[in-house]
Short mmCIF file of C-alpha atoms in Angstrom, two decimals:
data_model
loop_
_atom_site.label_atom_id
_atom_site.label_comp_id
_atom_site.label_asym_id
_atom_site.label_seq_id
_atom_site.Cartn_x
_atom_site.Cartn_y
_atom_site.Cartn_z
CA ASP A 1 160.41 355.21 91.71
CA LEU A 2 161.69 351.95 90.30
CA PRO A 3 164.14 351.79 87.40
CA VAL A 4 162.35 351.22 84.12
CA CYS A 5 163.87 347.78 83.62
CA MET A 6 162.83 346.75 87.14
CA SER A 7 159.21 347.87 86.62
CA GLN A 8 159.12 345.91 83.40
CA ILE A 9 160.47 342.80 85.11
CA PHE A 10 157.96 343.01 87.96
CA SER A 11 155.16 343.54 85.46
CA SER A 12 156.24 340.27 83.78
CA VAL A 13 155.34 338.37 86.95
CA ASP A 14 151.83 336.99 86.62
CA VAL A 15 150.12 337.39 90.01
CA PRO A 16 146.45 336.34 89.78
CA GLU A 17 144.01 337.97 92.14
CA GLY A 18 143.78 335.83 95.23
CA THR A 19 140.68 334.82 97.15
CA SER A 20 140.29 335.68 100.82
CA VAL A 21 138.81 332.84 102.86
CA PHE A 22 138.12 332.66 106.60
CA ASP A 23 138.76 336.45 106.69
CA LEU A 24 142.46 335.74 106.08
CA PRO A 25 144.56 337.55 103.46
CA PRO A 26 144.80 335.73 100.10
CA VAL A 27 147.53 333.10 99.78
CA VAL A 28 150.04 333.74 96.97
CA VAL A 29 152.78 331.26 96.04
CA PRO A 30 155.95 332.26 94.13
CA HIS A 31 156.34 329.32 91.79
CA TYR A 32 158.48 327.95 88.95
CA HIS A 33 155.95 326.77 86.39
CA LYS A 34 157.88 323.62 85.42
CA LEU A 35 157.52 322.20 88.92
CA SER A 36 153.96 321.06 88.23
CA LYS A 37 154.12 318.12 90.66
CA ARG A 38 155.21 320.40 93.50
CA ARG A 39 152.33 322.75 92.73
CA LYS A 40 149.77 319.93 92.83
CA LEU A 41 151.14 318.67 96.12
CA LEU A 42 150.92 322.13 97.71
CA GLU A 43 147.40 322.64 96.38
CA LYS A 44 146.42 319.31 97.95
CA ARG A 45 147.96 320.24 101.33
CA LEU A 46 146.30 323.66 101.41
CA LYS A 47 142.94 322.30 100.29
CA ARG A 48 142.91 320.12 103.40
CA VAL A 49 142.78 323.27 105.53
CA GLY A 50 140.36 325.10 103.23
CA LEU A 51 142.80 327.46 101.51
CA LEU A 52 142.81 328.30 97.77
CA PRO A 53 146.26 329.58 96.73
CA VAL A 54 147.14 331.46 93.56
CA PHE A 55 150.57 331.07 91.95
CA ALA A 56 152.90 333.91 90.96
CA THR A 57 154.91 332.87 87.89
CA MET A 58 157.20 334.61 85.43
CA LYS A 59 156.11 334.99 81.86
CA GLU A 60 159.65 334.70 80.55
CA ALA A 61 162.94 333.03 81.44
CA VAL A 62 165.62 334.85 83.45
CA THR A 63 167.90 336.20 80.73
CA PRO A 64 171.35 337.75 81.19
CA GLU A 65 169.66 341.14 80.67
CA ILE A 66 167.24 340.47 83.51
CA GLN A 67 170.08 339.33 85.75
CA ARG A 68 172.02 342.48 84.91
CA CYS A 69 169.05 344.69 85.82
CA VAL A 70 168.26 342.83 89.05
CA LEU A 71 171.78 342.28 90.34
CA GLY A 72 173.43 345.51 89.21
CA GLU A 73 176.95 345.52 90.58
CA ALA A 74 176.57 341.95 91.81
CA TYR A 75 176.15 340.72 88.22
CA ALA A 76 179.49 339.19 87.28
CA PRO A 77 179.15 336.36 84.74
CA GLY A 78 182.09 333.97 84.91
CA ASP A 79 183.30 335.32 88.25
CA PRO A 80 181.68 333.36 91.13
CA HIS A 81 183.72 335.16 93.80
CA ARG A 82 182.87 338.78 93.07
CA CYS A 83 180.23 340.17 95.43
CA PRO A 84 179.71 343.77 96.59
CA GLY A 85 180.06 344.55 100.27
CA GLY A 86 181.88 341.44 101.46
CA THR A 87 180.95 337.87 102.22
CA ALA A 88 177.60 338.75 103.82
CA LEU A 89 176.21 339.68 100.41
CA CYS A 90 177.54 336.72 98.45
CA ALA A 91 174.36 334.64 98.43
CA LEU A 92 173.69 335.77 94.87
CA ASP A 93 176.77 334.11 93.42
CA GLN A 94 176.91 332.14 90.21
CA ALA A 95 175.96 328.83 91.83
CA GLY A 96 172.27 328.53 90.96
CA VAL A 97 172.03 332.25 90.43
CA THR A 98 169.27 332.01 87.81
CA GLY A 99 166.93 330.17 90.17
CA LYS A 100 167.70 332.53 93.01
CA VAL A 101 167.07 335.58 90.84
CA SER A 102 163.83 334.07 89.52
CA LEU A 103 162.52 333.46 93.08
CA LEU A 104 163.65 336.93 94.17
CA ILE A 105 161.75 338.54 91.26
CA LYS A 106 158.57 336.61 92.09
CA HIS A 107 158.60 337.64 95.75
CA PHE A 108 159.06 341.27 94.84
CA GLY A 109 156.65 340.98 91.91
CA ILE A 110 154.02 340.08 94.53
CA PHE A 111 154.87 343.22 96.51
CA HIS A 112 154.76 345.32 93.34
CA ARG A 113 151.30 344.00 92.48
CA MET A 114 150.11 344.61 96.05
CA VAL A 115 151.11 348.27 95.82
CA GLN A 116 149.57 348.65 92.36
CA GLN A 117 146.26 347.20 93.51
CA GLY A 118 146.24 348.50 97.07
CA THR A 119 145.98 345.00 98.54
CA PRO A 120 145.97 345.30 102.36
CA ALA A 121 147.90 342.07 103.06
CA VAL A 122 148.95 338.78 101.51
CA VAL A 123 150.07 335.41 102.88
CA VAL A 124 153.17 334.29 100.94
CA LEU A 125 154.01 330.59 100.97
CA GLU A 126 156.75 329.08 98.86
CA ASP A 127 155.74 325.95 96.98
CA ASP A 128 157.51 323.53 99.34
CA ALA A 129 155.63 324.79 102.43
CA TRP A 130 153.76 322.45 104.79
CA VAL A 131 151.05 323.81 107.06
CA ALA A 132 149.55 322.31 110.20
CA PRO A 133 145.89 321.20 110.30
CA SER A 134 145.26 324.10 112.70
CA PHE A 135 146.92 326.61 110.35
CA VAL A 136 143.81 328.73 109.74
CA PRO A 137 142.80 329.37 113.37
CA ASP A 138 146.46 329.68 114.39
CA LEU A 139 147.07 332.37 111.75
CA GLN A 140 143.85 334.13 112.67
CA GLY A 141 145.07 334.28 116.23
CA VAL A 142 148.47 335.68 115.25
CA LEU A 143 146.88 338.38 113.07
CA ASP A 144 144.47 339.30 115.86
CA GLN A 145 147.45 339.78 118.16
CA ALA A 146 149.21 341.88 115.52
CA ALA A 147 146.29 344.30 115.21
CA GLY A 148 147.84 346.68 117.71
CA VAL A 149 151.32 346.99 116.16
CA PRO A 150 152.40 348.63 112.85
CA TRP A 151 153.72 345.38 111.42
CA GLY A 152 155.08 345.17 107.91
CA LEU A 153 155.87 341.47 107.79
CA ILE A 154 155.19 338.52 110.08
CA SER A 155 157.32 335.41 109.65
CA ILE A 156 155.17 332.32 110.16
CA GLY A 157 157.87 329.78 109.25
CA ARG A 158 161.24 328.83 110.66
CA CYS A 159 164.32 327.09 109.26
CA TYR A 160 167.79 325.89 110.03
CA THR A 161 169.14 326.93 113.42
CA GLN A 162 166.65 329.78 114.06
CA ARG A 163 164.30 327.76 116.24
CA THR A 164 163.79 330.00 119.24
CA PRO A 165 162.36 333.53 119.41
CA PHE A 166 164.58 336.49 120.20
CA GLY A 167 164.09 340.23 120.39
CA GLN A 168 161.00 341.56 122.18
CA GLN A 169 157.86 339.57 122.92
CA VAL A 170 154.88 341.81 122.22
CA SER A 171 152.07 339.28 122.77
CA GLU A 172 151.56 335.62 123.54
CA ASN A 173 152.62 334.43 120.08
CA LEU A 174 154.33 337.46 118.53
CA TRP A 175 157.92 338.65 118.81
CA TYR A 176 159.55 341.75 117.32
CA THR A 177 162.78 340.46 115.74
CA GLY A 178 163.70 342.73 112.82
CA MET A 179 164.47 339.71 110.61
CA ILE A 180 163.18 336.47 109.13
CA SER A 181 165.18 333.26 108.92
CA CYS A 182 163.67 331.94 105.67
CA SER A 183 161.23 333.24 103.07
CA HIS A 184 159.03 330.14 102.76
CA GLY A 185 156.20 331.49 104.91
CA TYR A 186 155.19 335.01 105.92
CA VAL A 187 152.41 337.59 105.86
CA VAL A 188 153.17 340.98 104.36
CA SER A 189 151.08 344.15 104.72
CA GLN A 190 150.65 347.00 102.28
CA ARG A 191 152.96 349.06 104.48
CA GLY A 192 155.50 346.26 104.38
CA ALA A 193 155.29 345.89 100.59
CA ARG A 194 156.09 349.60 100.16
CA PHE A 195 159.10 349.40 102.50
CA LEU A 196 160.34 346.30 100.67
CA LEU A 197 160.19 347.95 97.26
CA GLY A 198 161.95 350.93 98.79
CA SER A 199 164.89 348.69 99.75
CA LEU A 200 165.96 348.31 96.11
CA PRO A 201 168.39 347.92 94.41
CA PHE A 202 168.75 344.24 95.22
CA ILE A 203 171.76 343.12 97.20
CA SER A 204 170.95 339.50 97.97
CA THR A 205 168.42 336.66 97.99
CA ALA A 206 164.76 337.12 98.97
CA ASP A 207 165.18 336.44 102.69
CA ASN A 208 168.31 338.60 103.01
CA GLN A 209 166.74 341.44 101.00
CA ILE A 210 163.72 341.38 103.30
CA ASN A 211 166.03 341.56 106.33
CA TYR A 212 167.98 344.40 104.72
CA ALA A 213 164.73 346.36 104.36
CA ALA A 214 164.16 345.95 108.10
CA SER A 215 167.56 346.26 109.73
CA GLY A 216 170.09 347.24 107.07
CA LEU A 217 173.40 345.43 106.86
CA LEU A 218 173.18 344.47 110.55
CA ALA A 219 170.55 341.84 109.71
CA LEU A 220 172.96 340.08 107.35
CA ARG A 221 175.43 339.28 110.13
CA HIS A 222 175.58 335.68 111.20
CA ASP A 223 175.35 336.69 114.86
CA TYR A 224 172.31 338.93 114.36
CA PRO A 225 169.98 336.85 116.60
CA ASP A 226 172.52 337.10 119.44
CA VAL A 227 172.72 340.86 118.87
CA MET A 228 168.93 341.09 119.07
CA ARG A 229 168.41 338.98 122.19
CA GLY A 230 166.96 341.24 124.85
CA THR A 231 166.59 344.11 122.39
CA THR A 232 163.28 345.98 122.51
CA ARG A 233 161.40 347.52 119.63
CA PRO A 234 162.44 351.14 118.97
CA GLU A 235 159.87 353.83 119.72
CA VAL A 236 160.11 355.14 116.17
CA VAL A 237 160.75 352.72 113.32
CA ASP A 238 161.18 354.07 109.79
CA ARG A 239 162.01 350.71 108.27
CA LEU A 240 160.13 347.50 107.65
CA GLU A 241 158.95 346.06 110.99
CA ILE A 242 159.36 342.28 111.11
CA TYR A 243 157.74 340.04 113.70
CA TRP A 244 157.89 336.28 114.27
CA ALA A 245 154.98 334.02 115.12
CA ASP A 246 155.91 331.56 117.84
CA PRO A 247 155.35 328.69 117.58
CA PRO A 248 155.82 328.81 113.80
CA LEU A 249 152.97 327.67 111.55
CA VAL A 250 154.86 326.53 108.45
CA LEU A 251 157.49 323.89 107.77
CA GLN A 252 159.65 323.80 104.63
CA TRP A 253 159.90 320.37 103.00
CA PRO A 254 160.25 319.81 99.21
CA GLU A 255 158.08 316.70 99.06
CA ASP A 256 158.52 316.19 95.31
CA ALA A 257 162.31 316.09 95.67
CA VAL A 258 162.83 314.15 98.91
CA GLY A 259 159.63 312.17 99.41
CA THR A 260 156.94 312.32 102.05
CA HIS A 261 158.98 310.99 104.96
CA LEU A 262 159.56 313.42 107.79
CA ALA A 263 161.52 312.79 110.93
CA ASP A 264 159.05 311.70 113.60
CA SER A 265 159.62 314.77 115.75
CA GLU A 266 159.12 317.14 112.80
CA LYS A 267 155.98 315.37 111.60
CA LYS A 268 154.41 315.33 115.05
CA ALA A 269 155.28 318.98 115.52
CA THR A 270 153.72 319.94 112.20
CA GLU A 271 150.52 318.04 112.94
CA ALA A 272 150.30 319.74 116.31
CA GLY A 273 150.70 323.19 114.82
CA HIS A 274 154.22 323.59 116.23
CA ALA A 275 156.51 323.18 113.19
CA ARG A 276 159.75 323.55 115.06
#
């Protein structure tokens, strides 16, 4: 059961009912309503591949009371250095904390609504996501391959230095990894949504909280991918099971903030369906 304040906060996230097209799960986008240009650009990009996203927004601003409920012991106004559990959990510091908390609430508000409505699965794309022209058939192929495993979340994006798969390859394009590298693109199942809500209270940002639900504090270590290389999926898993799609299908690029230019290699990779 969620704390009363947390249930109220999740209920304040407006998550419209999404439309399933091409037999894919509906696409839901956690979104800050004032970034209207970013929303229009994403809608345009997704329309090109035939997708109709809905946008999860908060009905109210993130107040100190909301921060206190969400962060718990990590809430320390005026003290940017206080974090529970050591440096691995310090992503929710006071630098941009309101925006981080807002995004965190929207991600988990989507999971909360999924559980309430019994939604089987949802594609979550953050509003600066870019998809390849072949995104729809590529994602269909990944989900077909995942049909035989009890997946909770499949990362379909990649960021920063996490550009190669690790863990256990379970099919041509699917790897069991126990973590995501970024939260800008993934598919979450009903099973996954329940595990994610069960990981509360919050300890960190959306991507780290998702990893915590899968692999505990181990997933927050900087050397986690090295730890996982060569590791096989446990026979019995009582946590969120995270898989990676390889090659990834989503690239993160805030077009409204930095323009449309992409490095040639990145642009070609995206167009080819290999957003490295």
